[in-house]
Amino acid sequence: MINFNVPPYAPKAMDYIQECVQNQKICGDGPYTQKCNEWIEKKTGTAKCLLTTSCTHATELAALLVPQIGPGDEVIMPAYTFVSTADAFVLRGAVPVFVDIRPDTMNIDEKLIEEAVTERTKAIVPVHYAGVSCEMDAIMDIAKRYGLAVIEDAAQGIMATYKGKALGTIGDFGCFSFHETKNYSMGEGGALLIQDEKNVEEAEIIREKGTNRSKYYRGQIDKYTWINYGSSYLPSDMNAAYLYAQLEMAEEINDARLAIWNRYYDTLKPLAEEGKIELPVVPEGCVHNGHMFYCKAKDIEERTALIDYLKARGVHSVFHYVPLHTAPAGLKFGRFHGEDRYTTRESERLLRLPMYYGLMLEQVDYICEKVKEFYR
Ligand SMILES: *Cc1c(COP(=O)(O)O)cnc(C)c1O
């Protein structure tokens, strides 16, 4: 069986974790957390990176940092996304306002955002699906004109760029995921990227249970105290050590993923030219990270048949994201603005093929052969 995902692993992880254990330094904000933060700051150019326990938590932390976001406020986002995008704001009592996606990238349609803005709108949350950027110039322009915060759900977007800028560094806040299904993993983990220095201190305080312990650790104060609301969003340094080993070989992992992605694309292109399937689109100005390879079947029936066909031939393919506005919690907490032209229709056609660091090009060829066979 060719698995859909195999979590990334870097051989040095074992040495680094052993070091944490031997030094009895496994709590949060240890040396490896520092190294990861610095690596991400250097790579992306963000003003500040704070490693977190998940991307979900990074988004929650961002939601706490957007001034006065509370009950009845509205946050614009796509419905074609993972639940965390909405959860972070629903926890604050805000209403997710779902806007339709573009069928080419599966990202929020930037042309539909402005008409969804109301007096209560506080933020826009673009999700960079498959590591392909949303149309950020248009989104930042709307945000600026209406005074809205922008929180990028860049869970899938590390190492990808938009017009030369790293995803996660264009809005006020960016959120990365290091879950084991992502390009780099610490099992469970994430990061909050902060663009404006003025938000850093408050972010550090909320992440540390509402205390100024981060300042204390840096020797800037001689005792720490409770100064704001907060929670505990810092991961164990052992997890950071596991991640750091992968960050050290980030380019190698990224190149390998792109090679797999390109092999899929080139091999399946003839089938797309015959009009049998559709392939992902990467717009001008976007550099992606090979996070995902998907194709689209004609409809949900054809997709189900293709998944079964591949499964019977040892290939595990999957689909995902029941659009949030159709889920029980989405019906309860959110609303869809405008017409659902593409969100449901396109989500029912999309099929994800195996993609992970270590997948061999011969395996990709085999998978493509089976897809072609299905359509013959
Ligand atoms: C994976 C993912 C998340 C959640 O990441 P966690 O680290 O598991 O919390 C959020 N949004 C998107 C788009 C994702 O793909």
mmCIF file of C-alpha atoms and ligand atoms in Angstrom:
data_model
loop_
_atom_site.group_PDB
_atom_site.id
_atom_site.type_symbol
_atom_site.label_atom_id
_atom_site.label_comp_id
_atom_site.label_asym_id
_atom_site.label_seq_id
_atom_site.Cartn_x
_atom_site.Cartn_y
_atom_site.Cartn_z
ATOM 1 C CA MET A 1 0.000 0.000 0.000
ATOM 2 C CA ILE A 2 1.292 3.480 -0.819
ATOM 3 C CA ASN A 3 0.289 5.594 2.162
ATOM 4 C CA PHE A 4 -1.294 8.961 1.733
ATOM 5 C CA ASN A 5 1.088 10.545 4.252
ATOM 6 C CA VAL A 6 4.256 9.563 6.099
ATOM 7 C CA PRO A 7 5.328 12.165 8.684
ATOM 8 C CA PRO A 8 8.670 13.814 7.895
ATOM 9 C CA TYR A 9 11.647 12.746 9.964
ATOM 10 C CA ALA A 10 15.219 14.041 10.080
ATOM 11 C CA PRO A 11 17.868 11.598 11.389
ATOM 12 C CA LYS A 12 19.421 14.211 13.702
ATOM 13 C CA ALA A 13 16.158 14.456 15.669
ATOM 14 C CA MET A 14 17.268 11.521 17.830
ATOM 15 C CA ASP A 15 20.514 13.260 18.905
ATOM 16 C CA TYR A 16 18.756 16.529 19.619
ATOM 17 C CA ILE A 17 16.031 14.911 21.704
ATOM 18 C CA GLN A 18 18.642 12.899 23.589
ATOM 19 C CA GLU A 19 20.416 16.156 24.360
ATOM 20 C CA CYS A 20 17.187 17.634 25.782
ATOM 21 C CA VAL A 21 16.687 14.590 27.971
ATOM 22 C CA GLN A 22 20.328 14.440 29.166
ATOM 23 C CA ASN A 23 20.332 18.141 30.033
ATOM 24 C CA GLN A 24 16.887 17.761 31.625
ATOM 25 C CA LYS A 25 15.710 20.662 29.501
ATOM 26 C CA ILE A 26 12.367 19.634 28.136
ATOM 27 C CA CYS A 27 10.060 22.438 29.247
ATOM 28 C CA GLY A 28 8.944 25.305 27.011
ATOM 29 C CA ASP A 29 11.110 28.077 25.563
ATOM 30 C CA GLY A 30 14.337 26.090 25.860
ATOM 31 C CA PRO A 31 17.301 26.263 23.445
ATOM 32 C CA TYR A 32 15.602 24.375 20.599
ATOM 33 C CA THR A 33 12.469 26.522 20.713
ATOM 34 C CA GLN A 34 14.790 29.520 20.434
ATOM 35 C CA LYS A 35 16.596 27.972 17.480
ATOM 36 C CA CYS A 36 13.317 27.252 15.683
ATOM 37 C CA ASN A 37 12.039 30.795 16.292
ATOM 38 C CA GLU A 38 15.270 32.291 14.995
ATOM 39 C CA TRP A 39 15.344 29.998 11.985
ATOM 40 C CA ILE A 40 11.802 30.987 11.013
ATOM 41 C CA GLU A 41 12.518 34.688 11.597
ATOM 42 C CA LYS A 42 15.580 34.512 9.371
ATOM 43 C CA LYS A 43 13.912 32.447 6.656
ATOM 44 C CA THR A 44 10.673 34.439 6.436
ATOM 45 C CA GLY A 45 11.789 37.903 7.509
ATOM 46 C CA THR A 46 9.002 38.136 10.104
ATOM 47 C CA ALA A 47 9.600 40.572 12.963
ATOM 48 C CA LYS A 48 8.912 37.859 15.551
ATOM 49 C CA CYS A 49 8.155 34.132 15.587
ATOM 50 C CA LEU A 50 6.735 32.328 18.616
ATOM 51 C CA LEU A 51 6.572 28.553 18.499
ATOM 52 C CA THR A 52 3.199 27.256 19.734
ATOM 53 C CA THR A 53 1.547 23.965 20.583
ATOM 54 C CA SER A 54 -0.395 23.950 17.283
ATOM 55 C CA CYS A 55 -1.547 26.124 14.416
ATOM 56 C CA THR A 56 -4.954 26.074 16.074
ATOM 57 C CA HIS A 57 -3.372 27.678 19.145
ATOM 58 C CA ALA A 58 -1.387 30.158 17.056
ATOM 59 C CA THR A 59 -4.690 31.279 15.512
ATOM 60 C CA GLU A 60 -6.327 31.491 18.949
ATOM 61 C CA LEU A 61 -3.432 33.618 20.136
ATOM 62 C CA ALA A 62 -3.834 35.884 17.086
ATOM 63 C CA ALA A 63 -7.576 36.151 17.772
ATOM 64 C CA LEU A 64 -6.749 37.314 21.308
ATOM 65 C CA LEU A 65 -4.356 39.924 19.926
ATOM 66 C CA VAL A 66 -6.764 41.546 17.478
ATOM 67 C CA PRO A 67 -8.039 44.530 19.449
ATOM 68 C CA GLN A 68 -11.494 44.103 20.983
ATOM 69 C CA ILE A 69 -12.663 41.133 18.972
ATOM 70 C CA GLY A 70 -15.710 39.866 20.811
ATOM 71 C CA PRO A 71 -19.319 38.681 20.716
ATOM 72 C CA GLY A 72 -21.156 39.629 17.536
ATOM 73 C CA ASP A 73 -18.056 40.755 15.662
ATOM 74 C CA GLU A 74 -17.517 39.259 12.241
ATOM 75 C CA VAL A 75 -14.523 37.581 10.671
ATOM 76 C CA ILE A 76 -14.371 36.895 6.933
ATOM 77 C CA MET A 77 -12.920 33.558 5.805
ATOM 78 C CA PRO A 78 -13.495 30.773 3.283
ATOM 79 C CA ALA A 79 -15.737 27.810 4.213
ATOM 80 C CA TYR A 80 -13.357 25.481 2.408
ATOM 81 C CA THR A 81 -10.833 25.126 5.239
ATOM 82 C CA PHE A 82 -9.993 23.209 8.387
ATOM 83 C CA VAL A 83 -12.181 23.883 11.441
ATOM 84 C CA SER A 84 -9.409 25.683 13.377
ATOM 85 C CA THR A 85 -9.643 28.713 11.088
ATOM 86 C CA ALA A 86 -13.144 29.362 12.435
ATOM 87 C CA ASP A 87 -12.775 27.905 15.956
ATOM 88 C CA ALA A 88 -10.281 30.527 17.099
ATOM 89 C CA PHE A 89 -12.810 33.308 16.475
ATOM 90 C CA VAL A 90 -15.926 31.402 17.536
ATOM 91 C CA LEU A 91 -14.201 30.995 20.917
ATOM 92 C CA ARG A 92 -14.213 34.806 21.164
ATOM 93 C CA GLY A 93 -17.923 34.899 20.354
ATOM 94 C CA ALA A 94 -17.317 36.213 16.845
ATOM 95 C CA VAL A 95 -19.270 35.107 13.771
ATOM 96 C CA PRO A 96 -17.387 33.486 10.891
ATOM 97 C CA VAL A 97 -18.676 34.991 7.650
ATOM 98 C CA PHE A 98 -17.901 32.558 4.871
ATOM 99 C CA VAL A 99 -17.125 33.797 1.391
ATOM 100 C CA ASP A 100 -16.971 31.639 -1.744
ATOM 101 C CA ILE A 101 -13.682 30.320 -3.120
ATOM 102 C CA ARG A 102 -12.031 30.592 -6.524
ATOM 103 C CA PRO A 103 -12.227 27.291 -8.372
ATOM 104 C CA ASP A 104 -8.672 27.586 -9.749
ATOM 105 C CA THR A 105 -6.761 27.761 -6.431
ATOM 106 C CA MET A 106 -9.510 26.794 -3.941
ATOM 107 C CA ASN A 107 -8.599 30.004 -2.064
ATOM 108 C CA ILE A 108 -11.019 32.694 -0.899
ATOM 109 C CA ASP A 109 -12.227 34.763 -3.864
ATOM 110 C CA GLU A 110 -10.694 38.172 -3.146
ATOM 111 C CA LYS A 111 -13.287 39.834 -5.409
ATOM 112 C CA LEU A 112 -16.133 38.785 -3.081
ATOM 113 C CA ILE A 113 -14.621 39.974 0.201
ATOM 114 C CA GLU A 114 -15.492 43.653 0.083
ATOM 115 C CA GLU A 115 -19.241 43.101 -0.281
ATOM 116 C CA ALA A 116 -19.167 40.856 2.819
ATOM 117 C CA VAL A 117 -17.718 43.641 4.989
ATOM 118 C CA THR A 118 -20.151 45.145 7.526
ATOM 119 C CA GLU A 119 -19.903 47.520 10.501
ATOM 120 C CA ARG A 120 -19.089 44.497 12.657
ATOM 121 C CA THR A 121 -16.256 43.103 10.547
ATOM 122 C CA LYS A 122 -12.970 42.956 12.485
ATOM 123 C CA ALA A 123 -10.702 40.702 10.470
ATOM 124 C CA ILE A 124 -10.068 38.736 7.286
ATOM 125 C CA VAL A 125 -8.538 35.260 7.503
ATOM 126 C CA PRO A 126 -7.138 34.131 4.154
ATOM 127 C CA VAL A 127 -6.195 30.439 3.998
ATOM 128 C CA HIS A 128 -3.329 29.612 1.640
ATOM 129 C CA TYR A 129 -4.624 26.296 0.395
ATOM 130 C CA ALA A 130 -2.012 23.746 -0.662
ATOM 131 C CA GLY A 131 0.723 26.322 -0.004
ATOM 132 C CA VAL A 132 -0.509 28.477 -2.924
ATOM 133 C CA SER A 133 -1.010 32.076 -1.858
ATOM 134 C CA CYS A 134 -4.282 33.968 -1.814
ATOM 135 C CA GLU A 135 -4.364 37.221 -3.800
ATOM 136 C CA MET A 136 -2.799 39.164 -0.933
ATOM 137 C CA ASP A 137 -2.441 42.581 -2.609
ATOM 138 C CA ALA A 138 -6.217 42.787 -3.060
ATOM 139 C CA ILE A 139 -6.876 41.466 0.449
ATOM 140 C CA MET A 140 -4.448 43.865 2.143
ATOM 141 C CA ASP A 141 -5.968 46.740 0.205
ATOM 142 C CA ILE A 142 -9.475 45.960 1.496
ATOM 143 C CA ALA A 143 -8.130 45.489 5.037
ATOM 144 C CA LYS A 144 -6.395 48.849 4.908
ATOM 145 C CA ARG A 145 -9.432 50.706 3.596
ATOM 146 C CA TYR A 146 -11.767 49.263 6.261
ATOM 147 C CA GLY A 147 -9.258 49.080 9.133
ATOM 148 C CA LEU A 148 -9.404 45.290 9.417
ATOM 149 C CA ALA A 149 -6.800 42.911 10.808
ATOM 150 C CA VAL A 150 -5.449 40.175 8.528
ATOM 151 C CA ILE A 151 -4.554 36.811 10.031
ATOM 152 C CA GLU A 152 -3.064 34.441 7.492
ATOM 153 C CA ASP A 153 -3.848 30.786 7.999
ATOM 154 C CA ALA A 154 -0.529 29.657 6.562
ATOM 155 C CA ALA A 155 -0.804 26.182 8.137
ATOM 156 C CA GLN A 156 0.144 24.742 4.741
ATOM 157 C CA GLY A 157 2.291 27.657 3.636
ATOM 158 C CA ILE A 158 5.784 27.474 5.149
ATOM 159 C CA MET A 159 8.521 27.991 2.497
ATOM 160 C CA ALA A 160 5.980 29.377 -0.008
ATOM 161 C CA THR A 161 5.922 32.984 -1.216
ATOM 162 C CA TYR A 162 3.683 35.643 -2.767
ATOM 163 C CA LYS A 163 5.510 38.189 -4.949
ATOM 164 C CA GLY A 164 8.695 37.320 -3.084
ATOM 165 C CA LYS A 165 7.215 37.626 0.426
ATOM 166 C CA ALA A 166 6.984 34.584 2.698
ATOM 167 C CA LEU A 167 3.417 33.443 3.401
ATOM 168 C CA GLY A 168 2.526 34.277 6.984
ATOM 169 C CA THR A 169 4.406 37.597 6.869
ATOM 170 C CA ILE A 170 2.041 39.668 4.722
ATOM 171 C CA GLY A 171 -0.880 40.155 7.140
ATOM 172 C CA ASP A 172 -0.661 41.318 10.760
ATOM 173 C CA PHE A 173 -0.284 37.740 11.952
ATOM 174 C CA GLY A 174 0.577 34.453 10.256
ATOM 175 C CA CYS A 175 -0.006 30.945 11.571
ATOM 176 C CA PHE A 176 2.090 27.882 10.643
ATOM 177 C CA SER A 177 1.324 24.258 11.469
ATOM 178 C CA PHE A 178 3.853 21.579 12.369
ATOM 179 C CA HIS A 179 1.297 18.822 12.667
ATOM 180 C CA GLU A 180 2.525 15.495 11.321
ATOM 181 C CA THR A 181 0.527 15.953 8.105
ATOM 182 C CA LYS A 182 2.405 19.140 7.231
ATOM 183 C CA ASN A 183 5.710 19.685 5.382
ATOM 184 C CA TYR A 184 7.687 19.927 8.651
ATOM 185 C CA SER A 185 6.496 18.291 11.817
ATOM 186 C CA MET A 186 6.921 18.219 15.573
ATOM 187 C CA GLY A 187 3.997 15.843 16.045
ATOM 188 C CA GLU A 188 1.720 18.597 17.250
ATOM 189 C CA GLY A 189 2.917 22.172 16.964
ATOM 190 C CA GLY A 190 2.757 25.487 15.194
ATOM 191 C CA ALA A 191 4.044 29.029 15.158
ATOM 192 C CA LEU A 192 2.702 32.551 15.321
ATOM 193 C CA LEU A 193 4.410 35.093 13.083
ATOM 194 C CA ILE A 194 4.028 38.693 14.198
ATOM 195 C CA GLN A 195 4.658 41.557 11.775
ATOM 196 C CA ASP A 196 4.443 44.521 14.097
ATOM 197 C CA GLU A 197 6.896 44.823 17.003
ATOM 198 C CA LYS A 198 4.199 46.537 19.061
ATOM 199 C CA ASN A 199 2.244 43.262 19.292
ATOM 200 C CA VAL A 200 5.173 41.142 20.452
ATOM 201 C CA GLU A 201 5.106 41.850 24.182
ATOM 202 C CA GLU A 202 1.385 41.192 24.517
ATOM 203 C CA ALA A 203 1.705 37.990 22.480
ATOM 204 C CA GLU A 204 4.498 36.745 24.765
ATOM 205 C CA ILE A 205 2.358 37.492 27.818
ATOM 206 C CA ILE A 206 -0.787 35.747 26.565
ATOM 207 C CA ARG A 207 1.266 32.745 25.438
ATOM 208 C CA GLU A 208 2.775 32.496 28.958
ATOM 209 C CA LYS A 209 -0.489 32.297 30.936
ATOM 210 C CA GLY A 210 -0.872 36.065 31.089
ATOM 211 C CA THR A 211 2.470 36.560 32.850
ATOM 212 C CA ASN A 212 5.614 38.443 31.889
ATOM 213 C CA ARG A 213 7.754 35.335 32.404
ATOM 214 C CA SER A 214 9.404 35.755 28.968
ATOM 215 C CA LYS A 215 10.895 39.051 30.127
ATOM 216 C CA TYR A 216 11.987 37.430 33.383
ATOM 217 C CA TYR A 217 13.793 34.651 31.472
ATOM 218 C CA ARG A 218 15.636 37.254 29.436
ATOM 219 C CA GLY A 219 16.743 38.926 32.677
ATOM 220 C CA GLN A 220 14.815 42.106 31.905
ATOM 221 C CA ILE A 221 12.919 41.965 35.220
ATOM 222 C CA ASP A 222 13.753 40.166 38.500
ATOM 223 C CA LYS A 223 10.394 38.578 39.215
ATOM 224 C CA TYR A 224 7.412 37.828 37.079
ATOM 225 C CA THR A 225 3.737 38.371 37.722
ATOM 226 C CA TRP A 226 0.229 38.011 36.316
ATOM 227 C CA ILE A 227 -0.573 41.004 34.167
ATOM 228 C CA ASN A 228 -3.180 39.966 31.563
ATOM 229 C CA TYR A 229 -5.496 37.115 30.577
ATOM 230 C CA GLY A 230 -3.671 34.294 28.892
ATOM 231 C CA SER A 231 -3.215 30.619 28.277
ATOM 232 C CA SER A 232 -0.398 28.123 27.786
ATOM 233 C CA TYR A 233 0.648 27.986 24.172
ATOM 234 C CA LEU A 234 4.288 26.934 24.432
ATOM 235 C CA PRO A 235 5.444 23.474 23.365
ATOM 236 C CA SER A 236 7.974 21.245 25.106
ATOM 237 C CA ASP A 237 11.539 21.808 23.933
ATOM 238 C CA MET A 238 11.724 18.102 23.001
ATOM 239 C CA ASN A 239 9.157 18.699 20.289
ATOM 240 C CA ALA A 240 11.067 21.753 19.129
ATOM 241 C CA ALA A 241 14.244 19.634 18.927
ATOM 242 C CA TYR A 242 12.417 17.163 16.684
ATOM 243 C CA LEU A 243 11.311 20.034 14.426
ATOM 244 C CA TYR A 244 14.671 21.784 14.364
ATOM 245 C CA ALA A 245 16.344 18.745 12.818
ATOM 246 C CA GLN A 246 13.923 19.102 9.891
ATOM 247 C CA LEU A 247 14.310 22.865 9.584
ATOM 248 C CA GLU A 248 18.047 22.317 9.161
ATOM 249 C CA MET A 249 17.237 20.340 6.017
ATOM 250 C CA ALA A 250 14.261 22.450 4.974
ATOM 251 C CA GLU A 251 15.523 23.151 1.444
ATOM 252 C CA GLU A 252 16.200 19.480 0.772
ATOM 253 C CA ILE A 253 12.722 18.507 1.963
ATOM 254 C CA ASN A 254 11.136 21.325 -0.049
ATOM 255 C CA ASP A 255 13.026 20.367 -3.225
ATOM 256 C CA ALA A 256 12.007 16.726 -2.839
ATOM 257 C CA ARG A 257 8.339 17.689 -2.452
ATOM 258 C CA LEU A 258 8.465 19.967 -5.489
ATOM 259 C CA ALA A 259 10.053 17.196 -7.563
ATOM 260 C CA ILE A 260 7.172 14.878 -6.600
ATOM 261 C CA TRP A 261 4.610 17.583 -7.354
ATOM 262 C CA ASN A 262 6.146 18.310 -10.762
ATOM 263 C CA ARG A 263 6.267 14.609 -11.631
ATOM 264 C CA TYR A 264 2.562 14.266 -10.858
ATOM 265 C CA TYR A 265 1.758 17.393 -12.837
ATOM 266 C CA ASP A 266 3.755 16.457 -15.928
ATOM 267 C CA THR A 267 2.549 12.848 -15.969
ATOM 268 C CA LEU A 268 -1.127 13.718 -15.502
ATOM 269 C CA LYS A 269 -1.087 16.691 -17.874
ATOM 270 C CA PRO A 270 -2.164 14.692 -20.960
ATOM 271 C CA LEU A 271 -5.232 13.479 -19.028
ATOM 272 C CA ALA A 272 -6.080 17.075 -18.157
ATOM 273 C CA GLU A 273 -5.623 18.091 -21.796
ATOM 274 C CA GLU A 274 -8.136 15.423 -22.786
ATOM 275 C CA GLY A 275 -10.567 17.100 -20.379
ATOM 276 C CA LYS A 276 -10.792 14.056 -18.077
ATOM 277 C CA ILE A 277 -9.438 15.700 -14.919
ATOM 278 C CA GLU A 278 -8.410 19.139 -13.719
ATOM 279 C CA LEU A 279 -5.033 19.975 -12.205
ATOM 280 C CA PRO A 280 -4.031 22.614 -9.635
ATOM 281 C CA VAL A 281 -3.319 26.163 -10.787
ATOM 282 C CA VAL A 282 -0.423 28.195 -9.386
ATOM 283 C CA PRO A 283 -1.007 31.856 -10.305
ATOM 284 C CA GLU A 284 1.706 34.233 -11.484
ATOM 285 C CA GLY A 285 3.697 35.576 -8.538
ATOM 286 C CA CYS A 286 3.050 32.560 -6.312
ATOM 287 C CA VAL A 287 5.790 30.077 -5.434
ATOM 288 C CA HIS A 288 4.361 27.023 -3.690
ATOM 289 C CA ASN A 289 5.951 24.394 -1.454
ATOM 290 C CA GLY A 290 4.619 21.091 -2.787
ATOM 291 C CA HIS A 291 2.417 20.743 0.265
ATOM 292 C CA MET A 292 -0.262 18.834 -1.576
ATOM 293 C CA PHE A 293 -1.009 17.302 -4.937
ATOM 294 C CA TYR A 294 -4.654 17.160 -5.887
ATOM 295 C CA CYS A 295 -6.687 16.619 -9.007
ATOM 296 C CA LYS A 296 -10.382 17.094 -9.662
ATOM 297 C CA ALA A 297 -12.764 14.478 -11.008
ATOM 298 C CA LYS A 298 -16.000 15.305 -12.845
ATOM 299 C CA ASP A 299 -18.210 15.018 -9.745
ATOM 300 C CA ILE A 300 -18.524 13.274 -6.387
ATOM 301 C CA GLU A 301 -19.583 9.933 -7.931
ATOM 302 C CA GLU A 302 -16.559 9.819 -10.198
ATOM 303 C CA ARG A 303 -14.302 10.826 -7.302
ATOM 304 C CA THR A 304 -15.641 8.039 -5.071
ATOM 305 C CA ALA A 305 -15.128 5.519 -7.866
ATOM 306 C CA LEU A 306 -11.552 6.763 -8.418
ATOM 307 C CA ILE A 307 -10.701 6.560 -4.692
ATOM 308 C CA ASP A 308 -12.020 2.975 -4.620
ATOM 309 C CA TYR A 309 -10.181 2.080 -7.827
ATOM 310 C CA LEU A 310 -6.890 3.363 -6.439
ATOM 311 C CA LYS A 311 -7.452 1.701 -3.063
ATOM 312 C CA ALA A 312 -7.960 -1.684 -4.735
ATOM 313 C CA ARG A 313 -4.588 -1.143 -6.435
ATOM 314 C CA GLY A 314 -2.687 -0.210 -3.285
ATOM 315 C CA VAL A 315 -2.903 3.583 -3.406
ATOM 316 C CA HIS A 316 -4.370 5.530 -0.518
ATOM 317 C CA SER A 317 -5.958 8.773 -1.763
ATOM 318 C CA VAL A 318 -8.196 11.053 0.308
ATOM 319 C CA PHE A 319 -10.501 14.038 0.117
ATOM 320 C CA HIS A 320 -11.134 16.647 2.803
ATOM 321 C CA TYR A 321 -13.007 19.660 4.106
ATOM 322 C CA VAL A 322 -16.706 19.309 4.283
ATOM 323 C CA PRO A 323 -17.372 23.047 3.789
ATOM 324 C CA LEU A 324 -17.729 24.645 7.225
ATOM 325 C CA HIS A 325 -21.054 26.365 6.496
ATOM 326 C CA THR A 326 -22.683 22.956 5.962
ATOM 327 C CA ALA A 327 -21.301 21.404 9.191
ATOM 328 C CA PRO A 328 -23.415 21.483 12.394
ATOM 329 C CA ALA A 329 -21.164 24.013 14.128
ATOM 330 C CA GLY A 330 -20.925 26.148 11.000
ATOM 331 C CA LEU A 331 -24.721 26.327 10.796
ATOM 332 C CA LYS A 332 -24.839 27.265 14.458
ATOM 333 C CA PHE A 333 -22.053 29.850 14.635
ATOM 334 C CA GLY A 334 -21.497 31.201 11.129
ATOM 335 C CA ARG A 335 -23.153 32.354 7.962
ATOM 336 C CA PHE A 336 -22.364 32.212 4.284
ATOM 337 C CA HIS A 337 -22.321 35.541 2.506
ATOM 338 C CA GLY A 338 -23.551 35.473 -1.083
ATOM 339 C CA GLU A 339 -23.855 32.452 -3.289
ATOM 340 C CA ASP A 340 -22.052 29.137 -2.805
ATOM 341 C CA ARG A 341 -21.086 28.697 -6.439
ATOM 342 C CA TYR A 342 -17.834 26.820 -6.037
ATOM 343 C CA THR A 343 -17.180 25.918 -2.383
ATOM 344 C CA THR A 344 -19.398 22.834 -2.252
ATOM 345 C CA ARG A 345 -19.121 21.842 -5.888
ATOM 346 C CA GLU A 346 -15.341 21.980 -6.092
ATOM 347 C CA SER A 347 -14.808 20.381 -2.660
ATOM 348 C CA GLU A 348 -16.816 17.367 -3.836
ATOM 349 C CA ARG A 349 -14.578 16.867 -6.875
ATOM 350 C CA LEU A 350 -11.184 17.224 -5.244
ATOM 351 C CA LEU A 351 -8.971 14.226 -4.571
ATOM 352 C CA ARG A 352 -5.583 14.314 -2.826
ATOM 353 C CA LEU A 353 -2.891 11.895 -4.009
ATOM 354 C CA PRO A 354 -0.066 10.552 -1.782
ATOM 355 C CA MET A 355 2.477 13.265 -1.002
ATOM 356 C CA TYR A 356 5.291 13.062 1.517
ATOM 357 C CA TYR A 357 9.026 13.496 1.874
ATOM 358 C CA GLY A 358 10.420 10.098 0.928
ATOM 359 C CA LEU A 359 7.764 9.164 -1.645
ATOM 360 C CA MET A 360 9.691 7.837 -4.656
ATOM 361 C CA LEU A 361 9.221 9.115 -8.195
ATOM 362 C CA GLU A 362 8.645 5.519 -9.354
ATOM 363 C CA GLN A 363 5.745 5.351 -6.918
ATOM 364 C CA VAL A 364 4.386 8.597 -8.366
ATOM 365 C CA ASP A 365 4.622 7.047 -11.839
ATOM 366 C CA TYR A 366 2.715 3.984 -10.622
ATOM 367 C CA ILE A 367 -0.026 6.157 -9.066
ATOM 368 C CA CYS A 368 -0.367 8.232 -12.253
ATOM 369 C CA GLU A 369 -0.535 5.049 -14.329
ATOM 370 C CA LYS A 370 -3.444 3.826 -12.186
ATOM 371 C CA VAL A 371 -5.266 7.156 -12.528
ATOM 372 C CA LYS A 372 -4.844 6.964 -16.304
ATOM 373 C CA GLU A 373 -6.016 3.353 -16.296
ATOM 374 C CA PHE A 374 -9.163 4.382 -14.453
ATOM 375 C CA TYR A 375 -10.034 6.888 -17.169
ATOM 376 C CA ARG A 376 -9.314 4.403 -19.988
HETATM 377 C C1 LIG B 1 -3.496 21.712 9.532
HETATM 378 C C2 LIG B 1 -4.283 22.934 9.424
HETATM 379 C C3 LIG B 1 -4.683 23.651 10.561
HETATM 380 C C4 LIG B 1 -4.475 23.169 11.969
HETATM 381 O O1 LIG B 1 -3.163 22.896 12.311
HETATM 382 P P1 LIG B 1 -2.832 22.250 13.751
HETATM 383 O O2 LIG B 1 -1.364 22.487 13.889
HETATM 384 O O3 LIG B 1 -3.192 20.805 13.651
HETATM 385 O O4 LIG B 1 -3.623 22.951 14.765
HETATM 386 C C5 LIG B 1 -5.361 24.845 10.379
HETATM 387 N N1 LIG B 1 -5.655 25.310 9.157
HETATM 388 C C6 LIG B 1 -5.307 24.644 8.038
HETATM 389 C C7 LIG B 1 -5.648 25.222 6.699
HETATM 390 C C8 LIG B 1 -4.634 23.417 8.128
HETATM 391 O O5 LIG B 1 -4.304 22.764 7.028
#
